[in-house]
Structures are given as C-alpha cells and as structure tokens.
Amino acid sequence: MHLLVFATNNQHKVDEVNTIIGKNIRVVTLKDAGIDIDIPEPHDTLEANAREKSSVIYQLTGQNTFSEDTGLEVDALNGEPGVKSARYAGESKNFQANIDKLLLNLGNNPLRTARFRTVVSLIWEGKEYQFEGICEGHIISTQKGDSGFGYDPIFIPAGSTKTFAEMSMEEKNQYSHRKKAIAQLIEFLQQQPVL
Ligand code: IMP
C-alpha cells in the first residue's frame, strides 16, 4: 500500500480521489499526515503555485505528494481572475463578493467565454509531474442555482444549458476541470511499475 499526501484539508476532494484511485494507493489529507500549515500561493501562475504546494509538503513529509490549483479564466477580462480566483474580491475569499466583482467588471460585454483550468502537481519518487484539466464554457449575467461553490452559479459549461450550480455533483463531474486533471494523475499512477 502506497501513501500519497494530497496537499489539501478538503476531505471531500480526498474521498473523491480515493474512490477512483484503486486499492494500492491511499490518499490522505494534510491533517492525516500531521501537517498544520497554511500553504502559500505567492506566484502568478497556477503551475507555479501548484508546484510550490506539492514541493513544500514533499519537503515536510518526504512522502509522495500532489496538489492542485484552479482558476477561472475569463477572455474579456484578459484571463482574470485566473490565479487570483479565490481572492479576487479580497483576502476573505468570499464567493458572493467574487461573483459580484466579476459581473461588475464584465458588465454588458457580449464576449462571455471563459474556462476553468486545474493544474495538478505530483511529486512522485522525488520528481515533479504536472497534469491539466480544462472546462470551456461561458459566464451568464444573473446567477442561477445553489449547489457547488465558487463561481458555479454564473458558469455554464459548453454542451450544457445549466450552470454548475444547477447540477448534481455527478453531473458536474461529466464536465469538471478538476475531474479531468485528477483522471490524468490516476492514469499516470496506474502505469507506475511499483504499484
Ligand atoms: P482551488 O485552487 O481549488 O482552491 O480554487 C481556487 C478558487 O477558484 C476557488 O476559491 C473558487 O473560487 C474557484 N473555483 C475552483 N474550482 C471551482 C469550481 O469547480 N467551481 C467554481 N469555482 C471554482
């Protein structure tokens, strides 16, 4: 059994990965690994922040580890909020304030295309690997639905007429950026001879 530390304290994300990863690997949270830190996200790309998180945890634990960083890239805002998605409207990381700011900045602009992008950074046997998951879609001007989190109420993925916030978790996962990136991580791990 191999232990893989997920640089998160979100048990929900960990459970999600454990159900699909197979029984030779057990994914654990930072808390399970005995780590209590607020990992910095000081860089201006998702790639660099994901690498920072997995490297910090690898240095602390010496265990195989992975992290993920996600951003919403809005074309009419030159890719913003992007890497700043969590803190777009300030350090309180308030979902509603972030949505309000985004809709204000977008105004009546007819160009509404956007994408969620997730970057996963894995440190496996001391070497770093990255995986990317993208979900294309567009931003609506009035929020809809109460499920999910973050920008879900204003994002409609390509191929659907519903926002992420109007979908069940299962439905969202058919489109989800995070799910796509994690699927690639799992595919990589399943190819490793030690497993
Ligand atoms: P994180 O890197 O997963 O913490 O994501 C950073 C920020 O992006 C979150 O605080 C949310 O505002 C936003 N975000 C990430 N994933 C999603 C999603 O699936 N739906 C809506 N917003 C998301």
PDB file of C-alpha atoms and ligand atoms in Angstrom:
ATOM      1  CA  MET A   1       0.000   0.000   0.000  1.00  0.00           C
ATOM      2  CA  HIS A   2       1.427   3.378  -1.058  1.00  0.00           C
ATOM      3  CA  LEU A   3       0.619   6.555   0.794  1.00  0.00           C
ATOM      4  CA  LEU A   4       0.023   9.698  -1.261  1.00  0.00           C
ATOM      5  CA  VAL A   5      -0.413  13.012   0.535  1.00  0.00           C
ATOM      6  CA  PHE A   6      -2.928  15.372  -1.096  1.00  0.00           C
ATOM      7  CA  ALA A   7      -1.920  18.966  -0.219  1.00  0.00           C
ATOM      8  CA  THR A   8      -5.426  19.867   0.939  1.00  0.00           C
ATOM      9  CA  ASN A   9      -7.602  19.621   4.012  1.00  0.00           C
ATOM     10  CA  ASN A  10     -10.736  19.164   1.957  1.00  0.00           C
ATOM     11  CA  GLN A  11     -11.839  15.646   2.956  1.00  0.00           C
ATOM     12  CA  HIS A  12     -14.444  15.683   0.210  1.00  0.00           C
ATOM     13  CA  LYS A  13     -11.773  16.033  -2.509  1.00  0.00           C
ATOM     14  CA  VAL A  14      -9.730  13.245  -0.888  1.00  0.00           C
ATOM     15  CA  ASP A  15     -12.714  10.866  -0.717  1.00  0.00           C
ATOM     16  CA  GLU A  16     -13.477  11.592  -4.359  1.00  0.00           C
ATOM     17  CA  VAL A  17      -9.951  10.601  -5.409  1.00  0.00           C
ATOM     18  CA  ASN A  18      -9.846   7.518  -3.141  1.00  0.00           C
ATOM     19  CA  THR A  19     -12.971   6.072  -4.764  1.00  0.00           C
ATOM     20  CA  ILE A  20     -11.336   6.014  -8.197  1.00  0.00           C
ATOM     21  CA  ILE A  21      -7.638   5.521  -7.477  1.00  0.00           C
ATOM     22  CA  GLY A  22      -7.573   1.768  -6.795  1.00  0.00           C
ATOM     23  CA  LYS A  23      -6.610  -0.125  -3.677  1.00  0.00           C
ATOM     24  CA  ASN A  24      -2.810   0.031  -3.957  1.00  0.00           C
ATOM     25  CA  ILE A  25      -2.702   3.715  -3.115  1.00  0.00           C
ATOM     26  CA  ARG A  26      -4.250   5.508  -0.174  1.00  0.00           C
ATOM     27  CA  VAL A  27      -4.659   9.283  -0.467  1.00  0.00           C
ATOM     28  CA  VAL A  28      -4.570  11.230   2.800  1.00  0.00           C
ATOM     29  CA  THR A  29      -5.135  14.873   3.781  1.00  0.00           C
ATOM     30  CA  LEU A  30      -2.523  17.175   5.302  1.00  0.00           C
ATOM     31  CA  LYS A  31      -4.216  16.709   8.648  1.00  0.00           C
ATOM     32  CA  ASP A  32      -3.891  12.894   8.348  1.00  0.00           C
ATOM     33  CA  ALA A  33      -0.191  13.422   7.572  1.00  0.00           C
ATOM     34  CA  GLY A  34       0.150  15.504  10.769  1.00  0.00           C
ATOM     35  CA  ILE A  35       0.671  18.817   8.990  1.00  0.00           C
ATOM     36  CA  ASP A  36      -0.992  22.045  10.053  1.00  0.00           C
ATOM     37  CA  ILE A  37       0.098  24.892   7.788  1.00  0.00           C
ATOM     38  CA  ASP A  38      -1.472  27.443   5.506  1.00  0.00           C
ATOM     39  CA  ILE A  39       0.428  26.724   2.288  1.00  0.00           C
ATOM     40  CA  PRO A  40       1.458  29.918   0.485  1.00  0.00           C
ATOM     41  CA  GLU A  41       0.247  30.669  -3.055  1.00  0.00           C
ATOM     42  CA  PRO A  42       2.657  33.510  -3.904  1.00  0.00           C
ATOM     43  CA  HIS A  43       3.124  33.016  -7.642  1.00  0.00           C
ATOM     44  CA  ASP A  44       1.324  34.428 -10.669  1.00  0.00           C
ATOM     45  CA  THR A  45       0.596  31.138 -12.448  1.00  0.00           C
ATOM     46  CA  LEU A  46      -1.435  28.080 -11.455  1.00  0.00           C
ATOM     47  CA  GLU A  47       1.541  25.903 -12.455  1.00  0.00           C
ATOM     48  CA  ALA A  48       3.977  27.654 -10.085  1.00  0.00           C
ATOM     49  CA  ASN A  49       1.532  27.688  -7.170  1.00  0.00           C
ATOM     50  CA  ALA A  50       0.702  24.000  -7.591  1.00  0.00           C
ATOM     51  CA  ARG A  51       4.435  23.194  -7.689  1.00  0.00           C
ATOM     52  CA  GLU A  52       5.056  25.304  -4.571  1.00  0.00           C
ATOM     53  CA  LYS A  53       2.351  23.432  -2.650  1.00  0.00           C
ATOM     54  CA  SER A  54       3.491  19.935  -3.584  1.00  0.00           C
ATOM     55  CA  SER A  55       7.174  20.821  -3.007  1.00  0.00           C
ATOM     56  CA  VAL A  56       6.539  22.290   0.451  1.00  0.00           C
ATOM     57  CA  ILE A  57       4.622  19.197   1.511  1.00  0.00           C
ATOM     58  CA  TYR A  58       7.208  16.854  -0.004  1.00  0.00           C
ATOM     59  CA  GLN A  59       9.962  18.635   1.941  1.00  0.00           C
ATOM     60  CA  LEU A  60       7.956  18.334   5.155  1.00  0.00           C
ATOM     61  CA  THR A  61       6.899  14.696   4.810  1.00  0.00           C
ATOM     62  CA  GLY A  62       9.359  13.006   2.424  1.00  0.00           C
ATOM     63  CA  GLN A  63       6.255  11.214   1.063  1.00  0.00           C
ATOM     64  CA  ASN A  64       4.888  11.155  -2.454  1.00  0.00           C
ATOM     65  CA  THR A  65       2.500  14.084  -2.666  1.00  0.00           C
ATOM     66  CA  PHE A  66       0.279  16.080  -5.005  1.00  0.00           C
ATOM     67  CA  SER A  67      -1.545  19.396  -5.045  1.00  0.00           C
ATOM     68  CA  GLU A  68      -3.981  21.167  -7.320  1.00  0.00           C
ATOM     69  CA  ASP A  69      -4.613  24.787  -8.170  1.00  0.00           C
ATOM     70  CA  THR A  70      -7.649  26.001 -10.108  1.00  0.00           C
ATOM     71  CA  GLY A  71      -8.602  29.295 -11.719  1.00  0.00           C
ATOM     72  CA  LEU A  72     -11.444  30.747 -13.790  1.00  0.00           C
ATOM     73  CA  GLU A  73     -10.079  32.476 -16.911  1.00  0.00           C
ATOM     74  CA  VAL A  74     -12.458  34.993 -18.495  1.00  0.00           C
ATOM     75  CA  ASP A  75     -11.458  36.033 -22.018  1.00  0.00           C
ATOM     76  CA  ALA A  76     -12.958  39.549 -21.908  1.00  0.00           C
ATOM     77  CA  LEU A  77     -11.006  40.188 -18.679  1.00  0.00           C
ATOM     78  CA  ASN A  78      -7.690  39.087 -20.187  1.00  0.00           C
ATOM     79  CA  GLY A  79      -7.767  35.788 -18.300  1.00  0.00           C
ATOM     80  CA  GLU A  80      -8.749  37.236 -14.923  1.00  0.00           C
ATOM     81  CA  PRO A  81      -9.472  36.279 -12.187  1.00  0.00           C
ATOM     82  CA  GLY A  82      -7.247  33.294 -13.115  1.00  0.00           C
ATOM     83  CA  VAL A  83      -4.689  32.543 -10.459  1.00  0.00           C
ATOM     84  CA  LYS A  84      -6.418  35.107  -8.208  1.00  0.00           C
ATOM     85  CA  SER A  85      -9.816  33.354  -8.360  1.00  0.00           C
ATOM     86  CA  ALA A  86     -10.101  32.623  -4.627  1.00  0.00           C
ATOM     87  CA  ARG A  87      -9.079  36.132  -3.539  1.00  0.00           C
ATOM     88  CA  TYR A  88     -10.476  38.189  -6.453  1.00  0.00           C
ATOM     89  CA  ALA A  89     -12.519  40.495  -4.204  1.00  0.00           C
ATOM     90  CA  GLY A  90     -10.183  40.301  -1.208  1.00  0.00           C
ATOM     91  CA  GLU A  91      -8.477  38.107   1.371  1.00  0.00           C
ATOM     92  CA  SER A  92     -11.775  36.904   2.878  1.00  0.00           C
ATOM     93  CA  LYS A  93     -12.172  34.563  -0.153  1.00  0.00           C
ATOM     94  CA  ASN A  94     -15.903  35.365  -0.230  1.00  0.00           C
ATOM     95  CA  PHE A  95     -17.663  33.535  -3.087  1.00  0.00           C
ATOM     96  CA  GLN A  96     -20.502  36.070  -3.473  1.00  0.00           C
ATOM     97  CA  ALA A  97     -18.151  39.081  -3.402  1.00  0.00           C
ATOM     98  CA  ASN A  98     -16.017  37.396  -6.082  1.00  0.00           C
ATOM     99  CA  ILE A  99     -19.066  36.791  -8.317  1.00  0.00           C
ATOM    100  CA  ASP A 100     -20.268  40.393  -7.829  1.00  0.00           C
ATOM    101  CA  LYS A 101     -16.871  41.786  -8.768  1.00  0.00           C
ATOM    102  CA  LEU A 102     -16.600  39.580 -11.845  1.00  0.00           C
ATOM    103  CA  LEU A 103     -20.090  40.517 -13.109  1.00  0.00           C
ATOM    104  CA  LEU A 104     -19.397  44.200 -12.492  1.00  0.00           C
ATOM    105  CA  ASN A 105     -16.125  44.065 -14.416  1.00  0.00           C
ATOM    106  CA  LEU A 106     -17.697  42.130 -17.271  1.00  0.00           C
ATOM    107  CA  GLY A 107     -20.717  44.471 -17.478  1.00  0.00           C
ATOM    108  CA  ASN A 108     -22.675  44.086 -20.739  1.00  0.00           C
ATOM    109  CA  ASN A 109     -19.679  42.834 -22.686  1.00  0.00           C
ATOM    110  CA  PRO A 110     -21.061  40.394 -25.284  1.00  0.00           C
ATOM    111  CA  LEU A 111     -17.851  38.314 -25.145  1.00  0.00           C
ATOM    112  CA  ARG A 112     -18.715  35.864 -22.319  1.00  0.00           C
ATOM    113  CA  THR A 113     -16.379  32.905 -22.988  1.00  0.00           C
ATOM    114  CA  ALA A 114     -14.371  31.527 -20.063  1.00  0.00           C
ATOM    115  CA  ARG A 115     -12.778  28.355 -18.804  1.00  0.00           C
ATOM    116  CA  PHE A 116     -11.928  26.650 -15.554  1.00  0.00           C
ATOM    117  CA  ARG A 117      -8.388  25.334 -15.565  1.00  0.00           C
ATOM    118  CA  THR A 118      -6.919  22.965 -12.974  1.00  0.00           C
ATOM    119  CA  VAL A 119      -3.236  22.185 -12.671  1.00  0.00           C
ATOM    120  CA  VAL A 120      -2.193  19.167 -10.627  1.00  0.00           C
ATOM    121  CA  SER A 121       1.426  18.918  -9.467  1.00  0.00           C
ATOM    122  CA  LEU A 122       2.587  15.462  -8.421  1.00  0.00           C
ATOM    123  CA  ILE A 123       5.897  14.710  -6.712  1.00  0.00           C
ATOM    124  CA  TRP A 124       6.477  11.008  -7.296  1.00  0.00           C
ATOM    125  CA  GLU A 125       9.720   9.362  -6.190  1.00  0.00           C
ATOM    126  CA  GLY A 126      11.303  12.834  -5.933  1.00  0.00           C
ATOM    127  CA  LYS A 127      10.352  14.022  -9.438  1.00  0.00           C
ATOM    128  CA  GLU A 128       7.644  16.530 -10.405  1.00  0.00           C
ATOM    129  CA  TYR A 129       4.906  15.849 -12.988  1.00  0.00           C
ATOM    130  CA  GLN A 130       2.046  18.176 -13.970  1.00  0.00           C
ATOM    131  CA  PHE A 131      -1.416  17.408 -15.329  1.00  0.00           C
ATOM    132  CA  GLU A 132      -4.008  19.867 -16.649  1.00  0.00           C
ATOM    133  CA  GLY A 133      -7.796  19.743 -16.850  1.00  0.00           C
ATOM    134  CA  ILE A 134      -9.838  22.359 -18.729  1.00  0.00           C
ATOM    135  CA  CYS A 135     -13.570  23.011 -18.876  1.00  0.00           C
ATOM    136  CA  GLU A 136     -14.662  25.561 -21.507  1.00  0.00           C
ATOM    137  CA  GLY A 137     -17.890  27.498 -21.069  1.00  0.00           C
ATOM    138  CA  HIS A 138     -19.409  30.945 -20.655  1.00  0.00           C
ATOM    139  CA  ILE A 139     -20.423  33.428 -17.989  1.00  0.00           C
ATOM    140  CA  ILE A 140     -24.089  34.398 -17.587  1.00  0.00           C
ATOM    141  CA  SER A 141     -25.147  37.780 -16.219  1.00  0.00           C
ATOM    142  CA  THR A 142     -27.560  36.593 -13.496  1.00  0.00           C
ATOM    143  CA  GLN A 143     -26.588  33.804 -11.161  1.00  0.00           C
ATOM    144  CA  LYS A 144     -28.574  30.549 -11.145  1.00  0.00           C
ATOM    145  CA  GLY A 145     -28.626  27.530  -8.801  1.00  0.00           C
ATOM    146  CA  ASP A 146     -27.499  26.870  -5.208  1.00  0.00           C
ATOM    147  CA  SER A 147     -25.226  23.822  -5.478  1.00  0.00           C
ATOM    148  CA  GLY A 148     -21.460  23.720  -5.670  1.00  0.00           C
ATOM    149  CA  PHE A 149     -19.201  26.578  -4.703  1.00  0.00           C
ATOM    150  CA  GLY A 150     -17.160  29.490  -6.003  1.00  0.00           C
ATOM    151  CA  TYR A 151     -18.205  30.751  -9.432  1.00  0.00           C
ATOM    152  CA  ASP A 152     -20.550  27.807 -10.124  1.00  0.00           C
ATOM    153  CA  PRO A 153     -23.771  29.930 -10.240  1.00  0.00           C
ATOM    154  CA  ILE A 154     -22.515  32.040 -13.192  1.00  0.00           C
ATOM    155  CA  PHE A 155     -20.683  29.382 -15.243  1.00  0.00           C
ATOM    156  CA  ILE A 156     -22.348  27.229 -17.928  1.00  0.00           C
ATOM    157  CA  PRO A 157     -20.037  24.548 -19.345  1.00  0.00           C
ATOM    158  CA  ALA A 158     -20.003  24.029 -23.130  1.00  0.00           C
ATOM    159  CA  GLY A 159     -22.557  21.386 -24.101  1.00  0.00           C
ATOM    160  CA  SER A 160     -24.986  22.233 -21.291  1.00  0.00           C
ATOM    161  CA  THR A 161     -27.737  24.781 -20.676  1.00  0.00           C
ATOM    162  CA  LYS A 162     -27.360  24.631 -16.886  1.00  0.00           C
ATOM    163  CA  THR A 163     -24.876  26.357 -14.612  1.00  0.00           C
ATOM    164  CA  PHE A 164     -22.593  24.163 -12.475  1.00  0.00           C
ATOM    165  CA  ALA A 165     -24.687  25.310  -9.505  1.00  0.00           C
ATOM    166  CA  GLU A 166     -27.813  23.761 -11.069  1.00  0.00           C
ATOM    167  CA  MET A 167     -26.127  20.355 -11.420  1.00  0.00           C
ATOM    168  CA  SER A 168     -25.677  17.402  -9.095  1.00  0.00           C
ATOM    169  CA  MET A 169     -22.077  16.525  -8.245  1.00  0.00           C
ATOM    170  CA  GLU A 170     -22.283  13.599 -10.669  1.00  0.00           C
ATOM    171  CA  GLU A 171     -23.489  15.817 -13.491  1.00  0.00           C
ATOM    172  CA  LYS A 172     -20.808  18.453 -12.800  1.00  0.00           C
ATOM    173  CA  ASN A 173     -18.171  15.732 -12.877  1.00  0.00           C
ATOM    174  CA  GLN A 174     -19.043  14.933 -16.501  1.00  0.00           C
ATOM    175  CA  TYR A 175     -17.594  18.358 -17.375  1.00  0.00           C
ATOM    176  CA  SER A 176     -15.317  19.181 -14.469  1.00  0.00           C
ATOM    177  CA  HIS A 177     -11.804  20.556 -14.988  1.00  0.00           C
ATOM    178  CA  ARG A 178     -10.699  19.091 -11.651  1.00  0.00           C
ATOM    179  CA  LYS A 179     -12.006  15.658 -12.519  1.00  0.00           C
ATOM    180  CA  LYS A 180     -10.142  15.717 -15.865  1.00  0.00           C
ATOM    181  CA  ALA A 181      -6.828  16.664 -14.228  1.00  0.00           C
ATOM    182  CA  ILE A 182      -7.234  14.050 -11.487  1.00  0.00           C
ATOM    183  CA  ALA A 183      -8.123  11.400 -14.095  1.00  0.00           C
ATOM    184  CA  GLN A 184      -4.758  12.039 -15.769  1.00  0.00           C
ATOM    185  CA  LEU A 185      -2.985  11.798 -12.418  1.00  0.00           C
ATOM    186  CA  ILE A 186      -4.635   8.450 -11.766  1.00  0.00           C
ATOM    187  CA  GLU A 187      -3.771   7.174 -15.235  1.00  0.00           C
ATOM    188  CA  PHE A 188      -0.114   8.090 -14.596  1.00  0.00           C
ATOM    189  CA  LEU A 189      -0.087   6.358 -11.211  1.00  0.00           C
ATOM    190  CA  GLN A 190      -1.666   3.222 -12.623  1.00  0.00           C
ATOM    191  CA  GLN A 191       1.217   2.974 -15.104  1.00  0.00           C
ATOM    192  CA  GLN A 192       3.872   3.010 -12.383  1.00  0.00           C
ATOM    193  CA  PRO A 193       5.615  -0.361 -12.091  1.00  0.00           C
ATOM    194  CA  VAL A 194       5.831  -0.183  -8.273  1.00  0.00           C
ATOM    195  CA  LEU A 195       2.033  -0.382  -7.988  1.00  0.00           C
TER     196      LEU A 195
HETATM  197  P1  IMP B   1      -8.803  26.000  -5.630  1.00  0.00           P
HETATM  198  O1  IMP B   1      -7.455  26.131  -6.233  1.00  0.00           O
HETATM  199  O2  IMP B   1      -9.489  24.685  -5.901  1.00  0.00           O
HETATM  200  O3  IMP B   1      -8.843  26.377  -4.183  1.00  0.00           O
HETATM  201  O4  IMP B   1      -9.721  27.091  -6.378  1.00  0.00           O
HETATM  202  C1  IMP B   1      -9.484  28.493  -6.290  1.00  0.00           C
HETATM  203  C2  IMP B   1     -10.787  29.246  -6.482  1.00  0.00           C
HETATM  204  O5  IMP B   1     -11.301  29.005  -7.795  1.00  0.00           O
HETATM  205  C3  IMP B   1     -11.891  28.826  -5.525  1.00  0.00           C
HETATM  206  O6  IMP B   1     -11.849  29.570  -4.345  1.00  0.00           O
HETATM  207  C4  IMP B   1     -13.134  29.131  -6.323  1.00  0.00           C
HETATM  208  O7  IMP B   1     -13.471  30.487  -6.190  1.00  0.00           O
HETATM  209  C5  IMP B   1     -12.707  28.877  -7.753  1.00  0.00           C
HETATM  210  N1  IMP B   1     -13.050  27.504  -8.174  1.00  0.00           N
HETATM  211  C6  IMP B   1     -12.225  26.426  -8.245  1.00  0.00           C
HETATM  212  N2  IMP B   1     -12.880  25.348  -8.692  1.00  0.00           N
HETATM  213  C7  IMP B   1     -14.155  25.753  -8.902  1.00  0.00           C
HETATM  214  C8  IMP B   1     -15.319  25.068  -9.356  1.00  0.00           C
HETATM  215  O8  IMP B   1     -15.342  23.865  -9.650  1.00  0.00           O
HETATM  216  N3  IMP B   1     -16.435  25.825  -9.442  1.00  0.00           N
HETATM  217  C9  IMP B   1     -16.468  27.152  -9.129  1.00  0.00           C
HETATM  218  N4  IMP B   1     -15.433  27.818  -8.680  1.00  0.00           N
HETATM  219  C10 IMP B   1     -14.266  27.133  -8.572  1.00  0.00           C
END
